[in-house]
Amino acid sequence: SGPKLSYKIETQTGEMHNVNYHYAARGLQGTTEYARFESDVNTQLKNATISTCKPGSKAWWIEADSLEIDYDSQMATAEDFSLHVAGVPIMGAPWAMFPVGQERQSGLLTPTFGMSSTRGLDVAVPIYWNIAPNYDYTFTPRLMTKRGVILGNELRYMNEYFKGEFTYDYLPEDHETKQSRYAAQVKAQGHWNGFNLNIDYNKVSDGDYVSDFSTNIYETSEDILDQNYALSYAGDFWRTSLKVNRNQPLLDDN
């Protein structure tokens, strides 16, 4: 929307000044000083802002000198952009490309930023790899100025018989404890020829790992990690099952 639109219907080209826009396919909204419509599949913006927040919110936004959205490729290209969080510029780059459609694309995901007295500045930059329609992998280096770098790994898969998620986070050396630390999780489900399998396995290197590195209030309140396995078989006239329930108590190592 804007105060004035100049548009040629035959060629589907036009321009607007002082625009407020909303791109529903990705929940994007923002403003731009100038918008040019090259066709029904290409839009160019100058001095634009981008955000997924509600209009008027200052939680986060991106500013770009130029932004081009291509609806055929479902990709956007930004030049001379900067990321702002709560009004503070956090990072910038001369060029970036990101998806604007619903299809998964390999590349950088939205970084997260935090600060705490025990971790210091906490920055995580997820890198996503769309291996196949039913497989993907995310590598997340997480820098904590007081603790070191956690190397986060997440693999997800799904096929006709099985689906699951594998995560493994590894800190080569904690600056505070001078030890390597890790967290592992396996969540898997499977079914084949009457057999059903469920795995919920969680393990950490020490009892303080969750409280030291979790950013989730619910997780930090946990004092036991489940390590459960279940296998069952259902025939025409009978059913049997085997369950193993274990856990890892998060005892205070001090």
PDB file of N, CA and C in Angstrom, residues 65 93 128 146 151 209 236 246 251 253:
ATOM      1  N   ASP A  65      19.767  -1.852   1.500  1.00  0.00           N
ATOM      2  CA  ASP A  65      19.766  -0.785   0.506  1.00  0.00           C
ATOM      3  C   ASP A  65      18.932  -1.182  -0.707  1.00  0.00           C
ATOM      4  N   ALA A  93      26.160  -7.449   6.139  1.00  0.00           N
ATOM      5  CA  ALA A  93      26.907  -8.063   5.044  1.00  0.00           C
ATOM      6  C   ALA A  93      26.581  -7.314   3.753  1.00  0.00           C
ATOM      7  N   TYR A 128      21.639 -24.899   7.460  1.00  0.00           N
ATOM      8  CA  TYR A 128      20.698 -25.952   7.096  1.00  0.00           C
ATOM      9  C   TYR A 128      21.045 -26.558   5.745  1.00  0.00           C
ATOM     10  N   LYS A 146      32.285 -17.000  27.360  1.00  0.00           N
ATOM     11  CA  LYS A 146      32.822 -17.486  28.631  1.00  0.00           C
ATOM     12  C   LYS A 146      32.990 -19.003  28.672  1.00  0.00           C
ATOM     13  N   LEU A 151      29.410 -27.376  19.097  1.00  0.00           N
ATOM     14  CA  LEU A 151      29.141 -27.794  17.729  1.00  0.00           C
ATOM     15  C   LEU A 151      27.857 -28.617  17.739  1.00  0.00           C
ATOM     16  N   TYR A 209      25.038 -30.059  32.662  1.00  0.00           N
ATOM     17  CA  TYR A 209      25.014 -29.628  31.263  1.00  0.00           C
ATOM     18  C   TYR A 209      23.731 -28.874  30.925  1.00  0.00           C
ATOM     19  N   ASP A 236      -2.637 -61.488  14.383  1.00  0.00           N
ATOM     20  CA  ASP A 236      -4.081 -61.516  14.157  1.00  0.00           C
ATOM     21  C   ASP A 236      -4.865 -61.752  15.440  1.00  0.00           C
ATOM     22  N   ARG A 246      14.717 -46.575  31.397  1.00  0.00           N
ATOM     23  CA  ARG A 246      15.889 -46.158  32.170  1.00  0.00           C
ATOM     24  C   ARG A 246      15.877 -44.635  32.251  1.00  0.00           C
ATOM     25  N   LEU A 251      22.377 -35.206  38.633  1.00  0.00           N
ATOM     26  CA  LEU A 251      22.863 -34.907  39.974  1.00  0.00           C
ATOM     27  C   LEU A 251      23.842 -33.742  39.913  1.00  0.00           C
ATOM     28  N   ASP A 253      27.092 -32.229  40.243  1.00  0.00           N
ATOM     29  CA  ASP A 253      28.441 -32.775  40.312  1.00  0.00           C
ATOM     30  C   ASP A 253      29.285 -32.115  41.390  1.00  0.00           C
TER      31      ASP A 253
END
